[in-house]
C-alpha positions in Angstrom: 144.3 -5.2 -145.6 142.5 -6.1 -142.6 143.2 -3.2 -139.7 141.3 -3.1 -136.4 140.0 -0.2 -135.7 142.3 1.0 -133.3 145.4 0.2 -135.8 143.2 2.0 -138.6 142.9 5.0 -136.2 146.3 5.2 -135.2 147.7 5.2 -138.7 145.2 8.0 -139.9 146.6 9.9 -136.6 150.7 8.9 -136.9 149.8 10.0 -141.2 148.4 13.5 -140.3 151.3 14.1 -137.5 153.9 13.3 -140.4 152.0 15.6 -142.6 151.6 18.0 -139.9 155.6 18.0 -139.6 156.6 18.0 -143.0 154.0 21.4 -143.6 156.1 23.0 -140.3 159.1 22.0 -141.2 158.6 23.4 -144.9 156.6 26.5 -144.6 158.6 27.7 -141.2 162.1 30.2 -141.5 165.0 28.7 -141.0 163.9 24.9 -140.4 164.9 23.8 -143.8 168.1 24.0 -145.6 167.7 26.6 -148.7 170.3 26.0 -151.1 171.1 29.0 -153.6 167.1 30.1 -152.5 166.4 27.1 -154.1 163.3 25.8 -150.9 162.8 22.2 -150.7 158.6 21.4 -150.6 158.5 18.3 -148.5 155.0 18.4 -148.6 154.8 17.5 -152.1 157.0 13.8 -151.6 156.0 13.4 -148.1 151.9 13.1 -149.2 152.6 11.2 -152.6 154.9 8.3 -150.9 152.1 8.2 -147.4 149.3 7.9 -150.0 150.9 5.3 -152.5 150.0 2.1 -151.6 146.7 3.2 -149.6 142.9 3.3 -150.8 142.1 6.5 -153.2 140.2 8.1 -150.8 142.4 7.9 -147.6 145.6 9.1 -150.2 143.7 12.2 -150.9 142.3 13.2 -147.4 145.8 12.7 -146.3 147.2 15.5 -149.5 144.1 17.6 -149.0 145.1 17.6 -145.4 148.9 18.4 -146.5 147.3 20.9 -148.9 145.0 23.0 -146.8 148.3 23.0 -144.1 150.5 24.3 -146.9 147.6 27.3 -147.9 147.7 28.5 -144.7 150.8 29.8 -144.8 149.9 31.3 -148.2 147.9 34.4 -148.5 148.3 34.3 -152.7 146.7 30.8 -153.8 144.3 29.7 -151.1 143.1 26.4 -152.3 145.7 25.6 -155.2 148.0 23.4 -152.9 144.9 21.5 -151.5 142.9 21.0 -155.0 145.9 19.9 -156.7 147.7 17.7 -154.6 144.4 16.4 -153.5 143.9 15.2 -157.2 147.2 13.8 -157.7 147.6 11.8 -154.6 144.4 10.3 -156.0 145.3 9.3 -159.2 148.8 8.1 -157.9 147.4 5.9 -155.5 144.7 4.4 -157.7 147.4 3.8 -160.0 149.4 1.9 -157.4 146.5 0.1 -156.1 145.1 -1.2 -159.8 148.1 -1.1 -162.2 151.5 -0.6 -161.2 153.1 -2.1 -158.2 154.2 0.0 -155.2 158.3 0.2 -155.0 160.8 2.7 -154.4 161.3 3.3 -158.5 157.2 3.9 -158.9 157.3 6.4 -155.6 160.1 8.1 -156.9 158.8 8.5 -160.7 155.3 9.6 -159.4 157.3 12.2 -156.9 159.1 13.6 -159.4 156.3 13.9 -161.8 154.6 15.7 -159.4 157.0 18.3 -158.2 157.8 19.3 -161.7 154.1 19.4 -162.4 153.3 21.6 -159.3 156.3 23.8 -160.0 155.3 24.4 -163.8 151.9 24.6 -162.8 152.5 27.4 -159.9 154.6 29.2 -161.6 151.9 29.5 -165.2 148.8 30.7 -162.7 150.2 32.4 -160.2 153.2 33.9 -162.2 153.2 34.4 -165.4 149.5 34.9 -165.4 149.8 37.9 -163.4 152.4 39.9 -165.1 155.0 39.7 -162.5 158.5 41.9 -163.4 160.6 38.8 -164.5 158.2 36.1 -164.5 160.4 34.2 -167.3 163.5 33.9 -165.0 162.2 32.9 -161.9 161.1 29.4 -163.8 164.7 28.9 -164.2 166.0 30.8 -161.2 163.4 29.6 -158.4 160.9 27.1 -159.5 163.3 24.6 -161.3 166.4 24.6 -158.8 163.3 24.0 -156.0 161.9 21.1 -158.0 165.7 19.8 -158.6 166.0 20.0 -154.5 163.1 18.4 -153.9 163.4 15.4 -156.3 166.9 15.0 -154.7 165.7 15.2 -151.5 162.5 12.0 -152.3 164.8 9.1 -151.6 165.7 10.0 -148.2 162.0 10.5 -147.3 160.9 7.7 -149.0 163.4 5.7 -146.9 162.5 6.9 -144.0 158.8 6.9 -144.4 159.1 3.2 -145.6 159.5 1.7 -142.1 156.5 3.8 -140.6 154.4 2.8 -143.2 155.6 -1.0 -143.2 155.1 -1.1 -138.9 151.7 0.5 -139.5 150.5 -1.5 -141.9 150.4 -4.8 -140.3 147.0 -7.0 -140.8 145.3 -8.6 -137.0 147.0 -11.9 -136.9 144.3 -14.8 -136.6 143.8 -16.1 -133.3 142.8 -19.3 -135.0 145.8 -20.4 -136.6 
């Protein structure tokens, strides 16, 4: 896709703002809706649906950047959020460019892989791992229901990030035609 400079800057910029928002509206009290204590991590679909359809490299600045917002609210796992969904965004988005085409069905399967990924994942090394007094329920009493929240919640993002991403991937229109 052929962007001008300018266009390529302001979608790096309008990317990190949308990142920027989803890691405030996530990781701040009272700005998201928490159902049974169940959080939603809008991090996780927000980075995965920006960096499908986009080079390798810019998908995973763009998690790395969601990441290393999402640790700093963390005092436990510094680096976990950023290292993994750094890696994932990756691999999604090479998967998208090479392989399989990008559609709502692909975004959402990838999303949901993901979350369930992360939440087994966080909840093995930073859990269970470390002996914590009921470790074993919190899979099913936290970590599941959040996951389950979150996977509800990827269509509405993906429909609402679709338009951004359509308007700011437009290509320079020839002068010559």
């Amino acid at each position: 896709m052929d962007l001008s400079y300018k266009q390529r800057t302001l979608k790096v910029a309008v990317y990190l703002i949308l990142t920027a928002a989803a890691a405030l509206i996530q990781n701040t009290e009272g700005l998201t809706l928490e159902i049974g204590g169940a959080r939603c991590f809008l991090l996780l679909p927000v980075c995965m649906i920006l960096g499908t359809g986009e080079d390798e490299r810019f998908a995973a600045v763009i998690a790395l950047a969601g990441g290393m917002l999402w640790d700093l609210s963390s005092g436990v796992h510094l680096g976990f959020n950023a290292i993994y969904m750094c890696i994932i965004c990756f691999f999604g988005s090479a998967l998208v460019t090479y392989i399989i085409r990008n559609t709502f069905i692909t975004n959402f399967i990838f999303s949901a892989v993901f979350i369930l990924l992360y939440c087994l994942l966080y909840w093995l090394f930073f859990i269970i791992i470390r002996d914590v007094r009921g470790a074993e329920l919190s899979l099913f009493t936290f970590y599941l229901p959040s996951a389950l929240y979150t996977i509800i919640a990827t269509p509405v993002i993906y429909f609402s990030l679709k338009p951004i991403k359509q308007a700011l991937n437009k290509p320079i229109r020839q002068l010559n035609q």
